[in-house]
Structure formats: structure tokens, C-alpha cells
mmCIF file of C-alpha atoms in Angstrom:
data_model
loop_
_atom_site.group_PDB
_atom_site.id
_atom_site.type_symbol
_atom_site.label_atom_id
_atom_site.label_comp_id
_atom_site.label_asym_id
_atom_site.label_seq_id
_atom_site.Cartn_x
_atom_site.Cartn_y
_atom_site.Cartn_z
ATOM 1 C CA MET A 1 107.264 80.423 116.693
ATOM 2 C CA THR A 2 110.430 82.201 117.735
ATOM 3 C CA THR A 3 111.255 82.867 121.371
ATOM 4 C CA THR A 4 113.329 85.763 122.597
ATOM 5 C CA GLY A 5 114.392 87.154 125.965
ATOM 6 C CA GLU A 6 112.904 85.420 128.979
ATOM 7 C CA GLU A 7 110.840 83.092 126.785
ATOM 8 C CA GLY A 8 114.009 81.972 124.960
ATOM 9 C CA ALA A 9 115.823 81.403 128.273
ATOM 10 C CA ALA A 10 112.883 79.397 129.564
ATOM 11 C CA ALA A 11 112.871 77.298 126.368
ATOM 12 C CA ARG A 12 116.486 76.177 126.866
ATOM 13 C CA GLY A 13 116.703 72.532 127.761
ATOM 14 C CA GLY A 14 120.434 71.879 127.628
ATOM 15 C CA PRO A 15 123.224 72.443 130.180
ATOM 16 C CA TRP A 16 125.339 75.580 130.324
ATOM 17 C CA TRP A 17 125.373 77.425 126.976
ATOM 18 C CA TRP A 18 123.675 74.750 124.904
ATOM 19 C CA ALA A 19 120.080 75.357 123.859
ATOM 20 C CA ARG A 20 119.318 71.634 123.578
ATOM 21 C CA ARG A 21 120.746 68.480 125.054
ATOM 22 C CA ARG A 22 121.231 67.116 121.561
ATOM 23 C CA SER A 23 123.627 69.958 120.761
ATOM 24 C CA ALA A 24 125.571 69.304 123.949
ATOM 25 C CA VAL A 25 125.932 65.592 123.126
ATOM 26 C CA PHE A 26 127.013 66.389 119.569
ATOM 27 C CA ASP A 27 129.687 68.874 120.701
ATOM 28 C CA CYS A 28 130.976 66.454 123.315
ATOM 29 C CA GLY A 29 131.325 63.805 120.615
ATOM 30 C CA LEU A 30 133.204 66.203 118.333
ATOM 31 C CA ALA A 31 135.487 67.237 121.189
ATOM 32 C CA ALA A 32 136.213 63.608 122.003
ATOM 33 C CA VAL A 33 137.109 62.817 118.374
ATOM 34 C CA SER A 34 139.235 65.958 118.132
ATOM 35 C CA ALA A 35 141.021 65.141 121.407
ATOM 36 C CA ALA A 36 141.767 61.608 120.169
ATOM 37 C CA GLU A 37 143.088 62.963 116.867
ATOM 38 C CA CYS A 38 145.335 65.504 118.576
ATOM 39 C CA ALA A 39 146.560 62.880 121.049
ATOM 40 C CA VAL A 40 147.605 60.592 118.188
ATOM 41 C CA GLU A 41 149.219 63.515 116.331
ATOM 42 C CA GLY A 42 150.961 64.535 119.554
ATOM 43 C CA ILE A 43 153.179 61.441 119.456
ATOM 44 C CA PRO A 44 155.222 62.484 116.365
ATOM 45 C CA PHE A 45 155.126 66.082 117.597
ATOM 46 C CA ALA A 46 156.706 64.997 120.887
ATOM 47 C CA ARG A 47 159.413 63.052 119.077
ATOM 48 C CA ASP A 48 160.219 65.976 116.766
ATOM 49 C CA ALA A 49 160.213 68.436 119.667
ATOM 50 C CA GLY A 50 162.327 66.182 121.899
ATOM 51 C CA ILE A 51 159.818 65.985 124.737
ATOM 52 C CA PRO A 52 158.289 62.921 126.428
ATOM 53 C CA VAL A 53 155.619 61.188 124.407
ATOM 54 C CA ALA A 54 153.222 61.326 127.367
ATOM 55 C CA ALA A 55 153.539 65.106 127.419
ATOM 56 C CA GLY A 56 152.715 65.263 123.723
ATOM 57 C CA VAL A 57 149.669 63.038 124.208
ATOM 58 C CA VAL A 58 148.418 65.105 127.155
ATOM 59 C CA PHE A 59 149.008 68.280 125.175
ATOM 60 C CA GLY A 60 147.023 66.818 122.284
ATOM 61 C CA LEU A 61 144.148 65.772 124.550
ATOM 62 C CA LEU A 62 143.909 69.209 126.152
ATOM 63 C CA THR A 63 144.203 71.003 122.845
ATOM 64 C CA GLY A 64 141.620 68.885 121.042
ATOM 65 C CA SER A 65 139.079 69.209 123.834
ATOM 66 C CA VAL A 66 138.911 72.981 123.195
ATOM 67 C CA LEU A 67 136.367 72.141 120.490
ATOM 68 C CA LEU A 68 133.863 71.653 123.317
ATOM 69 C CA VAL A 69 133.388 75.439 123.581
ATOM 70 C CA ARG A 70 133.010 76.116 119.866
ATOM 71 C CA ARG A 71 129.449 77.488 120.149
ATOM 72 C CA GLN A 72 130.253 79.850 123.018
ATOM 73 C CA TRP A 73 133.747 81.025 121.992
ATOM 74 C CA PRO A 74 134.398 80.205 118.297
ATOM 75 C CA VAL A 75 137.200 82.788 118.096
ATOM 76 C CA ALA A 76 139.140 80.984 120.835
ATOM 77 C CA VAL A 77 138.800 77.662 119.015
ATOM 78 C CA VAL A 78 140.131 79.151 115.762
ATOM 79 C CA LEU A 79 143.029 80.867 117.527
ATOM 80 C CA VAL A 80 144.041 77.621 119.227
ATOM 81 C CA SER A 81 143.807 75.842 115.866
ATOM 82 C CA ILE A 82 146.058 78.473 114.283
ATOM 83 C CA ALA A 83 148.515 78.188 117.172
ATOM 84 C CA ILE A 84 148.924 74.413 116.823
ATOM 85 C CA THR A 85 149.127 74.441 113.027
ATOM 86 C CA PRO A 86 152.983 74.225 113.051
ATOM 87 C CA ALA A 87 152.651 71.040 115.118
ATOM 88 C CA GLN A 88 150.542 69.503 112.348
ATOM 89 C CA MET A 89 147.665 68.595 114.629
ATOM 90 C CA GLY A 90 144.043 69.682 115.116
ATOM 91 C CA PHE A 91 142.823 69.411 111.512
ATOM 92 C CA LEU A 92 139.291 68.511 112.619
ATOM 93 C CA MET A 93 139.299 71.322 115.150
ATOM 94 C CA GLY A 94 140.414 73.807 112.499
ATOM 95 C CA ILE A 95 137.720 72.775 110.031
ATOM 96 C CA VAL A 96 134.898 72.724 112.609
ATOM 97 C CA GLY A 97 136.150 75.930 114.232
ATOM 98 C CA LEU A 98 136.166 77.818 110.919
ATOM 99 C CA TYR A 99 132.661 76.522 110.104
ATOM 100 C CA THR A 100 131.323 77.599 113.500
ATOM 101 C CA LEU A 101 133.027 80.985 113.231
ATOM 102 C CA ALA A 102 131.587 81.671 109.761
ATOM 103 C CA ALA A 103 128.083 80.607 110.845
ATOM 104 C CA SER A 104 128.135 82.823 113.945
ATOM 105 C CA GLU A 105 126.831 86.390 114.324
ATOM 106 C CA LEU A 106 130.325 87.896 114.499
ATOM 107 C CA PRO A 107 131.241 90.733 112.102
ATOM 108 C CA ARG A 108 132.489 89.690 108.689
ATOM 109 C CA ARG A 109 135.824 91.463 109.168
ATOM 110 C CA ILE A 110 136.649 89.245 112.162
ATOM 111 C CA ILE A 111 135.633 86.123 110.272
ATOM 112 C CA GLY A 112 137.699 87.176 107.266
ATOM 113 C CA SER A 113 140.774 88.031 109.384
ATOM 114 C CA LEU A 114 140.801 84.733 111.281
ATOM 115 C CA ALA A 115 140.126 82.722 108.119
ATOM 116 C CA GLY A 116 143.005 84.540 106.392
ATOM 117 C CA MET A 117 145.330 83.791 109.320
ATOM 118 C CA GLN A 118 144.342 80.131 109.174
ATOM 119 C CA LEU A 119 144.902 80.087 105.406
ATOM 120 C CA VAL A 120 148.343 81.692 105.655
ATOM 121 C CA GLY A 121 149.385 79.461 108.558
ATOM 122 C CA THR A 122 148.333 76.292 106.761
ATOM 123 C CA LEU A 123 150.019 77.492 103.562
ATOM 124 C CA ILE A 124 153.339 78.166 105.292
ATOM 125 C CA VAL A 125 153.374 74.931 107.274
ATOM 126 C CA THR A 126 152.451 72.849 104.224
ATOM 127 C CA LEU A 127 155.086 74.614 102.115
ATOM 128 C CA VAL A 128 157.801 73.890 104.673
ATOM 129 C CA ARG A 129 156.792 70.268 105.190
ATOM 130 C CA VAL A 130 156.547 69.447 101.494
ATOM 131 C CA ARG A 131 159.907 71.054 100.790
ATOM 132 C CA GLN A 132 161.476 69.096 103.651
ATOM 133 C CA ASP A 133 160.023 65.854 102.294
ATOM 134 C CA MET A 134 161.450 66.623 98.849
ATOM 135 C CA VAL A 135 164.851 67.413 100.317
ATOM 136 C CA ARG A 136 164.893 64.102 102.226
ATOM 137 C CA GLY A 137 163.886 62.315 99.039
ATOM 138 C CA ASP A 138 160.493 61.166 100.256
ATOM 139 C CA LEU A 139 158.911 62.928 97.273
ATOM 140 C CA ASP A 140 160.504 62.866 93.826
ATOM 141 C CA LEU A 141 158.518 65.563 91.947
ATOM 142 C CA GLY A 142 159.256 68.822 90.206
ATOM 143 C CA ASP A 143 159.563 72.196 91.887
ATOM 144 C CA TRP A 144 156.046 73.053 90.728
ATOM 145 C CA PHE A 145 154.597 70.562 93.177
ATOM 146 C CA VAL A 146 155.622 72.542 96.295
ATOM 147 C CA PRO A 147 153.456 75.637 95.679
ATOM 148 C CA PHE A 148 150.688 73.545 94.122
ATOM 149 C CA ALA A 149 150.437 71.241 97.131
ATOM 150 C CA SER A 150 150.680 74.134 99.587
ATOM 151 C CA ILE A 151 147.971 76.228 97.937
ATOM 152 C CA THR A 152 145.665 73.258 97.346
ATOM 153 C CA THR A 153 145.979 71.994 100.916
ATOM 154 C CA SER A 154 145.491 75.400 102.525
ATOM 155 C CA LEU A 155 142.490 76.234 100.357
ATOM 156 C CA GLY A 156 141.005 72.768 100.879
ATOM 157 C CA LEU A 157 141.228 73.070 104.656
ATOM 158 C CA THR A 158 140.006 76.686 104.821
ATOM 159 C CA ALA A 159 137.635 77.638 101.993
ATOM 160 C CA PRO A 160 134.975 74.852 102.223
ATOM 161 C CA PRO A 161 134.209 75.239 105.969
ATOM 162 C CA VAL A 162 134.123 79.037 105.683
ATOM 163 C CA LEU A 163 131.797 79.026 102.668
ATOM 164 C CA LEU A 164 129.549 76.396 104.217
ATOM 165 C CA GLY A 165 129.428 78.306 107.498
ATOM 166 C CA LEU A 166 128.539 81.556 105.725
ATOM 167 C CA TYR A 167 125.728 79.791 103.863
ATOM 168 C CA VAL A 168 124.333 78.116 106.983
ATOM 169 C CA GLY A 169 124.550 81.355 108.977
ATOM 170 C CA ALA A 170 122.781 83.323 106.256
ATOM 171 C CA ARG A 171 120.097 80.654 105.966
ATOM 172 C CA ARG A 172 119.653 80.587 109.742
ATOM 173 C CA ARG A 173 119.296 84.378 109.887
ATOM 174 C CA LEU A 174 116.824 84.258 107.016
ATOM 175 C CA MET A 175 114.725 81.630 108.783
ATOM 176 C CA GLU A 176 114.798 83.621 112.009
ATOM 177 C CA SER A 177 113.738 86.771 110.181
ATOM 178 C CA LEU A 178 110.930 84.851 108.492
ATOM 179 C CA ARG A 179 109.798 83.457 111.852
ATOM 180 C CA GLU A 180 109.924 86.909 113.406
ATOM 181 C CA ARG A 181 107.991 88.305 110.468
ATOM 182 C CA ALA A 182 105.441 85.521 110.796
ATOM 183 C CA ASP A 183 105.139 86.213 114.516
ATOM 184 C CA SER A 184 104.778 89.911 113.818
ATOM 185 C CA LEU A 185 102.109 89.249 111.199
ATOM 186 C CA GLU A 186 100.323 86.906 113.565
ATOM 187 C CA ARG A 187 100.358 89.544 116.302
ATOM 188 C CA GLU A 188 99.161 92.182 113.854
ATOM 189 C CA LEU A 189 96.393 89.894 112.626
ATOM 190 C CA GLN A 190 95.363 89.177 116.201
ATOM 191 C CA LEU A 191 95.393 92.888 116.966
ATOM 192 C CA LEU A 192 93.397 93.611 113.823
ATOM 193 C CA ALA A 193 90.923 90.890 114.763
ATOM 194 C CA GLU A 194 90.522 92.381 118.223
ATOM 195 C CA ARG A 195 90.068 95.853 116.755
ATOM 196 C CA ALA A 196 87.620 94.502 114.194
ATOM 197 C CA GLU A 197 85.664 92.836 116.998
ATOM 198 C CA GLU A 198 85.669 96.089 118.936
ATOM 199 C CA ARG A 199 84.534 98.012 115.868
ATOM 200 C CA ALA A 200 81.855 95.400 115.187
ATOM 201 C CA GLU A 201 80.641 95.632 118.772
ATOM 202 C CA TRP A 202 80.661 99.414 118.546
ATOM 203 C CA ALA A 203 78.780 99.224 115.237
ATOM 204 C CA ARG A 204 76.210 96.861 116.750
ATOM 205 C CA SER A 205 75.746 99.173 119.721
ATOM 206 C CA GLU A 206 75.492 102.175 117.436
ATOM 207 C CA GLU A 207 73.017 100.354 115.215
ATOM 208 C CA ARG A 208 70.884 99.384 118.211
ATOM 209 C CA THR A 209 70.903 103.011 119.328
ATOM 210 C CA ARG A 210 69.875 104.186 115.867
ATOM 211 C CA ILE A 211 67.110 101.583 115.677
ATOM 212 C CA ALA A 212 65.808 102.568 119.105
ATOM 213 C CA ARG A 213 65.926 106.238 118.166
ATOM 214 C CA GLU A 214 64.099 105.672 114.895
ATOM 215 C CA MET A 215 61.441 103.513 116.528
ATOM 216 C CA HIS A 216 60.942 106.110 119.229
ATOM 217 C CA ASP A 217 60.641 108.982 116.762
ATOM 218 C CA VAL A 218 58.382 107.167 114.305
ATOM 219 C CA VAL A 219 56.036 105.342 116.654
ATOM 220 C CA ALA A 220 55.960 107.503 119.773
ATOM 221 C CA HIS A 221 54.454 110.504 117.995
ATOM 222 C CA ARG A 222 51.582 108.562 116.463
ATOM 223 C CA VAL A 223 50.871 106.635 119.640
ATOM 224 C CA SER A 224 50.915 109.858 121.654
ATOM 225 C CA LEU A 225 48.353 111.402 119.284
ATOM 226 C CA MET A 226 46.269 108.238 119.551
ATOM 227 C CA VAL A 227 46.258 108.519 123.342
ATOM 228 C CA VAL A 228 45.320 112.203 123.158
ATOM 229 C CA HIS A 229 42.491 111.499 120.714
ATOM 230 C CA ALA A 230 41.299 108.596 122.852
ATOM 231 C CA ALA A 231 41.160 110.845 125.907
ATOM 232 C CA ALA A 232 39.243 113.463 123.934
ATOM 233 C CA LEU A 233 36.952 110.759 122.573
ATOM 234 C CA GLN A 234 36.177 109.640 126.112
ATOM 235 C CA ALA A 235 35.376 113.208 127.123
ATOM 236 C CA VAL A 236 33.005 114.077 124.215
ATOM 237 C CA ALA A 237 31.509 110.672 123.460
ATOM 238 C CA ARG A 238 28.150 111.560 125.022
ATOM 239 C CA LYS A 239 28.143 115.333 124.463
ATOM 240 C CA ASP A 240 29.204 115.515 120.781
ATOM 241 C CA PRO A 241 28.779 112.193 118.936
ATOM 242 C CA GLU A 242 29.955 113.639 115.602
ATOM 243 C CA LYS A 243 33.246 114.846 117.076
ATOM 244 C CA ALA A 244 33.632 111.498 118.797
ATOM 245 C CA VAL A 245 33.246 109.761 115.444
ATOM 246 C CA ARG A 246 35.910 111.995 113.887
ATOM 247 C CA ASN A 247 38.285 111.347 116.787
ATOM 248 C CA ALA A 248 37.654 107.625 116.539
ATOM 249 C CA ALA A 249 38.458 107.727 112.808
ATOM 250 C CA LEU A 250 41.692 109.608 113.512
ATOM 251 C CA VAL A 251 42.653 107.097 116.181
ATOM 252 C CA GLY A 252 42.018 104.244 113.753
ATOM 253 C CA ASP A 253 44.082 105.827 110.966
ATOM 254 C CA MET A 254 47.011 106.555 113.247
ATOM 255 C CA GLY A 255 46.833 103.090 114.783
ATOM 256 C CA ARG A 256 46.908 101.451 111.354
ATOM 257 C CA GLN A 257 49.890 103.583 110.329
ATOM 258 C CA ALA A 258 51.741 102.761 113.545
ATOM 259 C CA LEU A 259 51.049 99.034 113.105
ATOM 260 C CA THR A 260 52.219 99.151 109.486
ATOM 261 C CA GLU A 261 55.508 100.749 110.486
ATOM 262 C CA LEU A 262 56.006 98.322 113.370
ATOM 263 C CA ARG A 263 55.272 95.348 111.114
ATOM 264 C CA GLU A 264 57.873 96.504 108.604
ATOM 265 C CA MET A 265 60.506 97.019 111.287
ATOM 266 C CA LEU A 266 59.883 93.659 112.943
ATOM 267 C CA GLY A 267 59.808 91.933 109.560
ATOM 268 C CA VAL A 268 63.310 93.156 108.740
ATOM 269 C CA LEU A 269 64.600 92.165 112.176
ATOM 270 C CA ARG A 270 63.180 88.633 111.825
ATOM 271 C CA SER A 271 64.324 88.122 108.237
ATOM 272 C CA GLY A 272 67.985 87.964 109.342
ATOM 273 C CA GLU A 273 69.063 90.478 106.709
ATOM 274 C CA GLY A 274 70.797 92.530 109.365
ATOM 275 C CA ALA A 275 69.978 95.544 111.404
ATOM 276 C CA ARG A 276 71.560 97.725 108.766
ATOM 277 C CA ARG A 277 68.334 97.707 106.758
ATOM 278 C CA VAL A 278 66.211 98.540 109.764
ATOM 279 C CA VAL A 279 67.132 102.198 109.645
ATOM 280 C CA ALA A 280 66.331 102.273 105.941
ATOM 281 C CA VAL A 281 62.905 100.830 106.649
ATOM 282 C CA VAL A 282 62.246 102.793 109.801
ATOM 283 C CA ALA A 283 63.322 106.128 108.369
ATOM 284 C CA PRO A 284 60.568 106.507 105.776
ATOM 285 C CA VAL A 285 57.324 107.828 107.128
ATOM 286 C CA VAL A 286 54.263 105.988 105.956
ATOM 287 C CA SER A 287 51.925 108.410 104.287
ATOM 288 C CA ARG A 288 48.129 108.263 104.070
ATOM 289 C CA GLY A 289 46.624 105.029 102.920
ATOM 290 C CA GLY A 290 49.653 102.991 104.045
ATOM 291 C CA GLU A 291 51.815 103.837 100.993
ATOM 292 C CA GLU A 292 55.484 104.379 101.659
ATOM 293 C CA GLY A 293 56.943 107.789 100.923
ATOM 294 C CA GLU A 294 60.520 108.757 100.345
ATOM 295 C CA GLY A 295 60.953 109.603 104.033
ATOM 296 C CA PRO A 296 59.975 112.542 106.236
ATOM 297 C CA CYS A 297 60.702 115.886 104.674
ATOM 298 C CA LEU A 298 59.957 119.511 105.402
ATOM 299 C CA SER A 299 57.061 119.575 102.941
ATOM 300 C CA GLU A 300 55.150 117.333 105.375
ATOM 301 C CA LEU A 301 55.626 119.762 108.244
ATOM 302 C CA GLU A 302 52.212 121.382 107.734
ATOM 303 C CA GLU A 303 50.553 117.957 107.894
ATOM 304 C CA LEU A 304 52.467 117.197 111.098
ATOM 305 C CA VAL A 305 51.321 120.459 112.676
ATOM 306 C CA GLY A 306 47.782 119.778 111.456
ATOM 307 C CA GLN A 307 47.741 116.413 113.228
ATOM 308 C CA SER A 308 48.683 118.086 116.508
ATOM 309 C CA ALA A 309 46.035 120.766 115.930
ATOM 310 C CA ALA A 310 43.448 118.048 115.307
ATOM 311 C CA ALA A 311 44.404 116.557 118.673
ATOM 312 C CA GLY A 312 43.448 119.801 120.396
ATOM 313 C CA MET A 313 46.759 121.632 120.506
ATOM 314 C CA VAL A 314 46.806 125.337 119.698
ATOM 315 C CA VAL A 315 49.804 125.447 117.397
ATOM 316 C CA GLU A 316 51.124 128.062 114.974
ATOM 317 C CA LEU A 317 53.624 127.459 112.153
ATOM 318 C CA SER A 318 55.777 130.242 110.709
ATOM 319 C CA VAL A 319 58.347 129.831 107.946
ATOM 320 C CA GLU A 320 61.040 132.405 107.158
ATOM 321 C CA GLY A 321 63.392 132.619 104.215
ATOM 322 C CA GLU A 322 63.284 131.070 100.777
ATOM 323 C CA VAL A 323 62.004 127.513 100.808
ATOM 324 C CA ARG A 324 64.405 125.111 99.063
ATOM 325 C CA ALA A 325 65.340 121.450 99.031
ATOM 326 C CA TYR A 326 68.031 120.033 101.334
ATOM 327 C CA ALA A 327 69.831 116.759 101.621
ATOM 328 C CA PRO A 328 67.498 113.923 102.729
ATOM 329 C CA GLU A 329 69.238 113.461 106.078
ATOM 330 C CA VAL A 330 68.988 117.188 106.824
ATOM 331 C CA GLU A 331 65.265 117.316 106.071
ATOM 332 C CA GLN A 332 64.604 114.115 108.008
ATOM 333 C CA THR A 333 66.483 115.406 111.052
ATOM 334 C CA ALA A 334 64.674 118.750 110.961
ATOM 335 C CA PHE A 335 61.327 116.962 110.662
ATOM 336 C CA ARG A 336 62.168 114.610 113.552
ATOM 337 C CA VAL A 337 63.158 117.490 115.820
ATOM 338 C CA VAL A 338 59.820 119.252 115.283
ATOM 339 C CA GLN A 339 57.924 115.969 115.581
ATOM 340 C CA GLU A 340 59.534 115.000 118.874
ATOM 341 C CA ALA A 341 59.165 118.506 120.274
ATOM 342 C CA LEU A 342 55.400 118.436 119.518
ATOM 343 C CA THR A 343 55.197 114.970 121.094
ATOM 344 C CA ASN A 344 56.799 116.333 124.264
ATOM 345 C CA VAL A 345 54.246 119.151 124.355
ATOM 346 C CA HIS A 346 51.440 116.571 124.200
ATOM 347 C CA LYS A 347 53.056 114.638 127.031
ATOM 348 C CA HIS A 348 54.091 117.391 129.413
ATOM 349 C CA ALA A 349 52.110 120.516 128.510
ATOM 350 C CA ALA A 350 48.733 119.426 127.139
ATOM 351 C CA GLY A 351 46.642 122.401 126.117
ATOM 352 C CA ALA A 352 49.584 124.817 125.956
ATOM 353 C CA LYS A 353 49.849 127.141 122.992
ATOM 354 C CA THR A 354 52.819 126.178 120.824
ATOM 355 C CA HIS A 355 54.832 128.092 118.242
ATOM 356 C CA VAL A 356 56.745 126.274 115.522
ATOM 357 C CA ARG A 357 59.290 128.407 113.654
ATOM 358 C CA LEU A 358 61.346 127.328 110.655
ATOM 359 C CA ALA A 359 64.039 129.585 109.143
ATOM 360 C CA HIS A 360 65.777 128.909 105.814
ATOM 361 C CA ARG A 361 69.169 130.619 105.884
ATOM 362 C CA VAL A 362 72.047 130.798 103.426
ATOM 363 C CA ALA A 363 74.164 127.975 104.824
ATOM 364 C CA GLU A 364 71.880 126.437 107.449
ATOM 365 C CA ILE A 365 68.372 125.699 108.487
ATOM 366 C CA ALA A 366 67.062 126.597 111.945
ATOM 367 C CA MET A 367 63.963 125.357 113.758
ATOM 368 C CA GLN A 368 62.391 126.214 117.083
ATOM 369 C CA VAL A 369 59.427 124.759 118.946
ATOM 370 C CA GLU A 370 58.324 126.782 121.969
ATOM 371 C CA ASN A 371 55.261 126.209 124.119
ATOM 372 C CA GLU A 372 53.700 128.550 126.624
ATOM 373 C CA PRO A 373 52.867 127.437 130.155
ATOM 374 C CA PRO A 374 49.968 124.965 130.068
ATOM 375 C CA SER A 375 46.610 126.177 131.273
ATOM 376 C CA GLU A 376 44.969 124.503 134.226
ATOM 377 C CA VAL A 377 42.188 123.169 132.011
ATOM 378 C CA GLY A 378 44.661 121.669 129.594
ATOM 379 C CA SER A 379 46.702 120.174 132.373
ATOM 380 C CA ALA A 380 43.672 118.604 133.920
ATOM 381 C CA SER A 381 42.611 117.103 130.624
ATOM 382 C CA SER A 382 46.059 115.676 130.018
ATOM 383 C CA ALA A 383 46.005 112.046 129.003
ATOM 384 C CA GLY A 384 48.870 111.205 131.330
ATOM 385 C CA LEU A 385 51.272 110.027 128.625
ATOM 386 C CA PRO A 386 54.342 108.160 129.911
ATOM 387 C CA SER A 387 57.809 109.509 129.207
ATOM 388 C CA GLY A 388 60.950 107.494 128.720
ATOM 389 C CA GLY A 389 63.281 110.486 128.903
ATOM 390 C CA ASN A 390 64.943 109.660 125.549
ATOM 391 C CA GLY A 391 63.316 112.252 123.309
ATOM 392 C CA LEU A 392 65.709 115.125 123.936
ATOM 393 C CA VAL A 393 68.681 112.754 123.876
ATOM 394 C CA GLY A 394 67.641 111.402 120.480
ATOM 395 C CA MET A 395 67.133 114.892 119.056
ATOM 396 C CA ARG A 396 70.555 115.999 120.265
ATOM 397 C CA GLU A 397 72.228 112.919 118.782
ATOM 398 C CA ARG A 398 70.613 113.529 115.406
ATOM 399 C CA VAL A 399 71.522 117.209 115.232
ATOM 400 C CA VAL A 400 75.071 116.843 116.555
ATOM 401 C CA GLY A 401 75.632 113.901 114.169
ATOM 402 C CA LEU A 402 75.142 116.338 111.252
ATOM 403 C CA GLY A 403 77.440 118.956 112.756
ATOM 404 C CA GLY A 404 74.621 121.123 114.086
ATOM 405 C CA VAL A 405 73.798 122.762 117.412
ATOM 406 C CA PHE A 406 70.941 121.710 119.708
ATOM 407 C CA VAL A 407 69.662 123.667 122.713
ATOM 408 C CA SER A 408 66.683 122.926 124.929
ATOM 409 C CA GLY A 409 65.393 124.216 128.239
ATOM 410 C CA PRO A 410 62.624 126.070 130.068
ATOM 411 C CA THR A 411 61.707 129.651 129.213
ATOM 412 C CA GLU A 412 61.375 132.573 131.589
ATOM 413 C CA ALA A 413 57.592 132.530 131.131
ATOM 414 C CA GLY A 414 57.373 128.954 132.420
ATOM 415 C CA GLY A 415 57.198 127.156 129.095
ATOM 416 C CA PHE A 416 59.755 125.073 127.247
ATOM 417 C CA ARG A 417 61.839 125.741 124.142
ATOM 418 C CA VAL A 418 63.633 123.407 121.747
ATOM 419 C CA SER A 419 66.025 124.975 119.219
ATOM 420 C CA ALA A 420 68.271 123.412 116.601
ATOM 421 C CA VAL A 421 70.493 124.694 113.803
ATOM 422 C CA ILE A 422 71.686 122.267 111.103
ATOM 423 C CA PRO A 423 74.210 123.026 108.322
ATOM 424 C CA ALA A 424 72.556 123.007 104.908
ATOM 425 C CA ALA A 425 75.369 120.937 103.321
#
């Protein structure tokens, strides 16, 4: 992993400008070798220059030790190497300085300029020295040897360290870019994992809400009718045995249907196949005889109203417009809205006259369930059904989820009205 900024500063373990102690030890060793080389080469330089030998040795020691700062100031090291080239000392410093300069992050024009100066300086000094040796008779070769030796020596001392430094610097930058890219990908993957976990948690929460809404809509209506029929059965059991038998049969049918639906829902939850299938199982309404239908649709609305009428509710159904088929989710939502509205009438306004209106329009379908104020007799005979307060919330979620509009509230006459408009497409 790469470290930058404060993390990189904290990761440094070496003194001063060195990142590691190993680098500091290595540079100190190179500086010591370079200082020893320059000190030895300072002896003939002092003799040629006519200065004390001790001064030449001290000058060589000081000059060679400049290699200690090659990582921090590579330009200074190369300039010093160029400056002492006429003295024929500092060959190690020149080679290492050029390598460090080429491997650094400096602009290529600076690297090229300093390398060219080093090349020219070495070429000139070598040319002069070789010619002097030939004049003194130390070398007995042709005139071709002077330029050949000068060019070969200057290129040999300049080109290899520069090329190697450029290669190492490029490789180092490539590795750093790869590390940064790997770090970036790791951060992106971590961020994606966190977002995926958030989306999964949101999906689980949304799925739980959908399951709860479906269970409420499917089961609550039938159980509410069962409670209403049971209350009526208790009231007429002695006065009208035949009606009591019919109510008992209705209670049994609705109870079996509710149990069938609950068994299917719980079976999917226990099978471990995921809550995603629960909605698919909960959504269909079990028709008569326990056979599964294709789901609640508007064609079953008359049966739904008939069940409420059989429970003692005075309910009227009116349909406007041309009857046509809609998308399954539209018909299911419209059916659920009417179903839950009738369930609320059973709970809160038993005995109240209720009007169910359905309007087929060009681009939408509208439904309205409005009940009048409950009569005192109906209120007294109410079965006392509990209310969880989630019915209106579930209806609103369904309608708004399809891009529709949902409005509910009391009427001026003292009743209650539920209205919804859903886009047809």
C-alpha cells in the first residue's frame, strides 16, 4: 500500500531526508568510498597545481563527501562533479550523481542539460589529457586514437548511468502508479461494498415492509369479516338458527381461506428461498375452494362487496366508464384500496351505509369508498375490531408507488372518504 502526506511522513524511519535507515547507511558508505577516491586523486592534483599535498587530500575528502546528499540535492552533486572534472577526480561521484539525477522526478530538460554538460566536460578533459600523453611520448598511437579515446571515455562515463537512471525512475513511477491504482480500486471496492450493504439493508427493509403490507391486506380483511360474522352469529344464534348456520358456514370458509394464505406465506419464509418470493405468494388472492387465482383483480370487486354485504354492511357499488383490462399491479392496487377501505368501515363504522365508486377514465382509473355516519344501532353492535393504524399508510404506499394520488379524511356529514387515482399505464 502506498503512503502519502502525513501517513508517508509517519512511515519514515530514517534520519533527516532518508526514508529508511538502510538508505542512509548505503549513502554514507558511497560517500566514504567517494571521499577516499577523491583524496587519493587529490595527491597528483596537488602536485600538478603546485599546492601542498595535504590541501589536495582535504579538498578531495570534502569534495567526495558531497555524494552524501545525492538523494536530496542531485543537481548539486552533478554540478560539483562537473566542476572537478578538470582535476581528474570524482569519477564515482559523477557516475552515481548522474544515475540519481536521471532517476529523480526532475524535468527531463534539466536532466538532459546536466548530462550534456558532464559529457562535454569529460570529452574535453579526456581529449586534452590523451593529447598531452601522446606529446610526452607516453602513448605511441595514431592521431585517430585521440578522438576515439575521448568519445569512448565520455560516453562510457555518462550514457550508462543516465540510461539506467531513466529506466529505474520510469519503473519506480510505474510501480507507484500501480500501487496508487490498486489503492484506489481497493477504496472503490470498499465503497461499493458499503453501498451494496446499504442497498441490501434497504432492500431487506423494503421487502419486510412489502411483506407486512401484503399480509395485512390479505389476512386482515378476511379476519375482520370473520369477527363480524361471529358477532352476528352470537346475536342471532337463538333467534334465527338458519341465519346462524349460514353465518357459521361463512366464518368457516373465510377461516379456511385465511389459514391457507397464512400457510403459504409461512411456508415460503421457512423454506429459505428468500423473502422475494413472499410477495409473489402473498399477492394472489385465494379463490373459492382454496384454488389459487392469478391475483386480485377488478373483476372480483363485486364478490368483495358481496362479502361485506353478507356481513351486514349496507354497501352500494357503482361503475362508470368503459370496463377494460389494466396492468396486474394496477388492478391489484385498486382492489386492495377498496378492500382495505371496506375493512376500515367494518372496524370503525359498523352498520354505516357505504358507497363504492369505480371510474374507468382514458388514462387513469379512480376509486372512492365513502361511508355515512354510523347509526347508533350499528355502533352498538360493533364487534370491537382492533386497529393497528397501518391500513391507510399501506394504501398510500401502494398508490404513490404507481405514481398515483391518494386522499383520505372525514366528510362534512361525519363519515369518512377514501379516494385514489392510479395511472392506467
